[in-house]
mmCIF file of C-alpha atoms in Angstrom:
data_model
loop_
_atom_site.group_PDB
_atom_site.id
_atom_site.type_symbol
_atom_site.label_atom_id
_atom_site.label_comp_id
_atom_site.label_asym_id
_atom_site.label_seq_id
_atom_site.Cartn_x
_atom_site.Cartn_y
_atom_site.Cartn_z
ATOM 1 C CA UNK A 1 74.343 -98.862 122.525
ATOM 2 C CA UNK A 2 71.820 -101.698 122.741
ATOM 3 C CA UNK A 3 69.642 -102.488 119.788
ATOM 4 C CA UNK A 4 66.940 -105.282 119.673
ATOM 5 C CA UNK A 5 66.134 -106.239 116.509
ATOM 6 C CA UNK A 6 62.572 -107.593 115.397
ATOM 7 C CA UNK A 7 62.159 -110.273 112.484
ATOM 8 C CA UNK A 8 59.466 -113.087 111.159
ATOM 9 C CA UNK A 9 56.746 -111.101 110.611
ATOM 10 C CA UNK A 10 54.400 -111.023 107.515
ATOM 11 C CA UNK A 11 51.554 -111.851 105.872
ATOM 12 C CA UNK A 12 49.722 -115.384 106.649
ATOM 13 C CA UNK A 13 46.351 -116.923 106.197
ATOM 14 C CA UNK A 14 43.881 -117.240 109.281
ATOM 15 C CA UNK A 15 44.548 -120.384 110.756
ATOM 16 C CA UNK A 16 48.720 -120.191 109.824
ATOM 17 C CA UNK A 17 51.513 -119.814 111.786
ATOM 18 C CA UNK A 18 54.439 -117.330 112.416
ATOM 19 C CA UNK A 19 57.957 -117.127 114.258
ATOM 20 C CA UNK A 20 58.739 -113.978 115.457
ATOM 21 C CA UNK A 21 62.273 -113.431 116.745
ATOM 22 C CA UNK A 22 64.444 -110.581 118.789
ATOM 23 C CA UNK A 23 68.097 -110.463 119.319
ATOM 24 C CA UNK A 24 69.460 -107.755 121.742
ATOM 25 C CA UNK A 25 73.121 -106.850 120.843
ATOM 26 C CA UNK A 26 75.104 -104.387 122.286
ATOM 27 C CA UNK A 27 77.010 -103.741 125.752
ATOM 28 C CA UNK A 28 74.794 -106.372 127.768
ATOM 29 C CA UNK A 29 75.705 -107.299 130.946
ATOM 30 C CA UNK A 30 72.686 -109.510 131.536
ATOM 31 C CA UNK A 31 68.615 -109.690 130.429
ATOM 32 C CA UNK A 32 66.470 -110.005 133.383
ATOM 33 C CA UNK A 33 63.285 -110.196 131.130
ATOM 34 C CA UNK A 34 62.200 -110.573 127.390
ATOM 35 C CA UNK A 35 59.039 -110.125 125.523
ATOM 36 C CA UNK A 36 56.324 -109.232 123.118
ATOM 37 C CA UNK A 37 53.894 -106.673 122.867
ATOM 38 C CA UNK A 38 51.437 -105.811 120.310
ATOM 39 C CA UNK A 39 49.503 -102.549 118.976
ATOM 40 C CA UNK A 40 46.835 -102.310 116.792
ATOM 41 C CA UNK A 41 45.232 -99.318 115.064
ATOM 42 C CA UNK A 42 43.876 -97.076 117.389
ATOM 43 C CA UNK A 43 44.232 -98.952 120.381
ATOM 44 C CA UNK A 44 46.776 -99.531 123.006
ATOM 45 C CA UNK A 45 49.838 -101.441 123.408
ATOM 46 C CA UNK A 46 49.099 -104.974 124.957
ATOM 47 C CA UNK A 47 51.456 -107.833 126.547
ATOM 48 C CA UNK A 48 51.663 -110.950 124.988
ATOM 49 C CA UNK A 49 53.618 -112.778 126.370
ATOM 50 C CA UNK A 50 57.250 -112.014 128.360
ATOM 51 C CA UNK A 51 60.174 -114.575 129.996
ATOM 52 C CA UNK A 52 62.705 -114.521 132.329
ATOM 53 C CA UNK A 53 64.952 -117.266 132.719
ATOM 54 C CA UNK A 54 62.578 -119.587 134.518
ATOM 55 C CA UNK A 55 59.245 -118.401 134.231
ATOM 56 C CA UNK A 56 56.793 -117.231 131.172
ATOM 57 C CA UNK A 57 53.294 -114.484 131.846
ATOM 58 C CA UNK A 58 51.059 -114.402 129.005
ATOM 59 C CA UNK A 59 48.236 -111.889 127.952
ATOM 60 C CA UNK A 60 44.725 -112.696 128.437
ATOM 61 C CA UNK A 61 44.396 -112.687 124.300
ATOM 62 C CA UNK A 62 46.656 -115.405 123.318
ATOM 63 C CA UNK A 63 44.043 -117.872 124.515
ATOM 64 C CA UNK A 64 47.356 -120.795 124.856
ATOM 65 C CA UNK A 65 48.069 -120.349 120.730
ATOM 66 C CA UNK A 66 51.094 -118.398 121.305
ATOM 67 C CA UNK A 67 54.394 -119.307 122.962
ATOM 68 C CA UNK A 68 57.472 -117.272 124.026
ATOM 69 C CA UNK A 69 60.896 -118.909 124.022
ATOM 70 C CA UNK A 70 64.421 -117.760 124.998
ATOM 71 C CA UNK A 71 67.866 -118.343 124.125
ATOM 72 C CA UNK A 72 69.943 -116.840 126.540
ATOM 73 C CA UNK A 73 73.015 -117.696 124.798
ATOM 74 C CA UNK A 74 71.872 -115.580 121.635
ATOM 75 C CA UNK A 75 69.999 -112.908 123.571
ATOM 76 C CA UNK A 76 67.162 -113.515 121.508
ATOM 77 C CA UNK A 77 63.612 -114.208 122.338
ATOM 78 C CA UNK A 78 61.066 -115.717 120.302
ATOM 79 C CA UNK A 79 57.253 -116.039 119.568
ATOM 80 C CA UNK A 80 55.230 -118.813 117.836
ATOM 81 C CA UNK A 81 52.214 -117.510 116.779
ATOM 82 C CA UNK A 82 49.746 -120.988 115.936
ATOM 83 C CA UNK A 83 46.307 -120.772 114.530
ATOM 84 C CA UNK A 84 46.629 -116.767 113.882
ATOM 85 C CA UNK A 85 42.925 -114.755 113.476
ATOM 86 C CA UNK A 86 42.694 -111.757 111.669
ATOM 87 C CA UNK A 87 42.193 -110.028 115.233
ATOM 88 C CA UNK A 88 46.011 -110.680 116.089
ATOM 89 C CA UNK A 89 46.803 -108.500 113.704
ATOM 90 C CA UNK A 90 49.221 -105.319 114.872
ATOM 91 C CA UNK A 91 52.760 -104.263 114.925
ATOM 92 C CA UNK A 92 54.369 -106.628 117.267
ATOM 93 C CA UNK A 93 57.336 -104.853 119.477
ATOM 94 C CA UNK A 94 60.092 -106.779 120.954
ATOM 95 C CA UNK A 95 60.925 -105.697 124.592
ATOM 96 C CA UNK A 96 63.934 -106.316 127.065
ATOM 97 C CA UNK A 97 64.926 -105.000 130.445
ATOM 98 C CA UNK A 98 69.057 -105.125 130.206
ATOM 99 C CA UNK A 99 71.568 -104.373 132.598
ATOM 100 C CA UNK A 100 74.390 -102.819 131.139
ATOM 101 C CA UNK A 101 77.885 -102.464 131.053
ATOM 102 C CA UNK A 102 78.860 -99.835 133.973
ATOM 103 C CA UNK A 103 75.206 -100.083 135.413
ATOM 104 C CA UNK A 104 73.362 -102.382 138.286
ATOM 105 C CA UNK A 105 70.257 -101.482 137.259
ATOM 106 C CA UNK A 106 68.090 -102.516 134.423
ATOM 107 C CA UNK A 107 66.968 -99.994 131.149
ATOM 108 C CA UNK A 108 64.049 -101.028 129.104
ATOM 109 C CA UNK A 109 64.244 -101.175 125.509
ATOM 110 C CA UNK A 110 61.591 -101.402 122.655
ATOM 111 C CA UNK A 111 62.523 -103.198 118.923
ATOM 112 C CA UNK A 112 61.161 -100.964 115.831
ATOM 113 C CA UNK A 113 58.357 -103.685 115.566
ATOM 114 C CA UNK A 114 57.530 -106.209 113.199
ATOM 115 C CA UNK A 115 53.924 -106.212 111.324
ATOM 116 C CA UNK A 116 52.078 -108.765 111.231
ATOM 117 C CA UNK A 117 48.621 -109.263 109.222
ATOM 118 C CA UNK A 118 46.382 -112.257 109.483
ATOM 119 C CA UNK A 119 43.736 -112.418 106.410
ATOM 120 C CA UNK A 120 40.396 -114.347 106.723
#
């Protein structure tokens, strides 16, 4: 019964910017971590960045353009994207490890993902 549900993404110009955002809804007990992951053609899915409630982990790609926010109040976790290259291109997938209703431990869960294109 939980849903996360992507948003923001799009088409932007190398060198814009982008807001991506994820709001978990359902029977939530509590989120013990949020983030974003990426895929690109052909290759693997890759971390970008993830948060719990104190502490942030980012990929070795995002190179400090890129940072993850949370608002535990909304369940939703967010991603600026600054000074996007065509090379951060991919479907971006919102993530979340949730406890629950009836449960003590923690279920991950994957958005639909969000595309987003950077042009040169």
């Amino acid at each position: 019964q939980v849903q996360l549900v992507e948003s923001g993404g799009g088409l932007v110009q190398a060198g814009g910017s982008l807001r991506l955002s994820c709001a978990a809804s359902g029977s939530i007990v509590s989120i013990n971590a949020m983030g974003w992951y990426r895929q690109a053609p052909g290759k693997q899915r890759n971390l970008v960045a993830t948060i719990t409630q104190g502490r942030t982990n980012y990929g070795p790609a995002m190179q400090g353009r890129f940072t993850i926010a949370r608002d535990n109040a909304k369940n939703t976790v967010y991603l600026q994207m600054n000074n996007l290259k065509p090379e951060d291109t991919a479907v971006y997938y919102c993530n979340a490890n949730i406890v629950e209703s009836g449960s003590y431990l923690s279920t991950s869960y994957w958005g639909q993902g969000t595309q987003v294109t950077v042009s040169s």
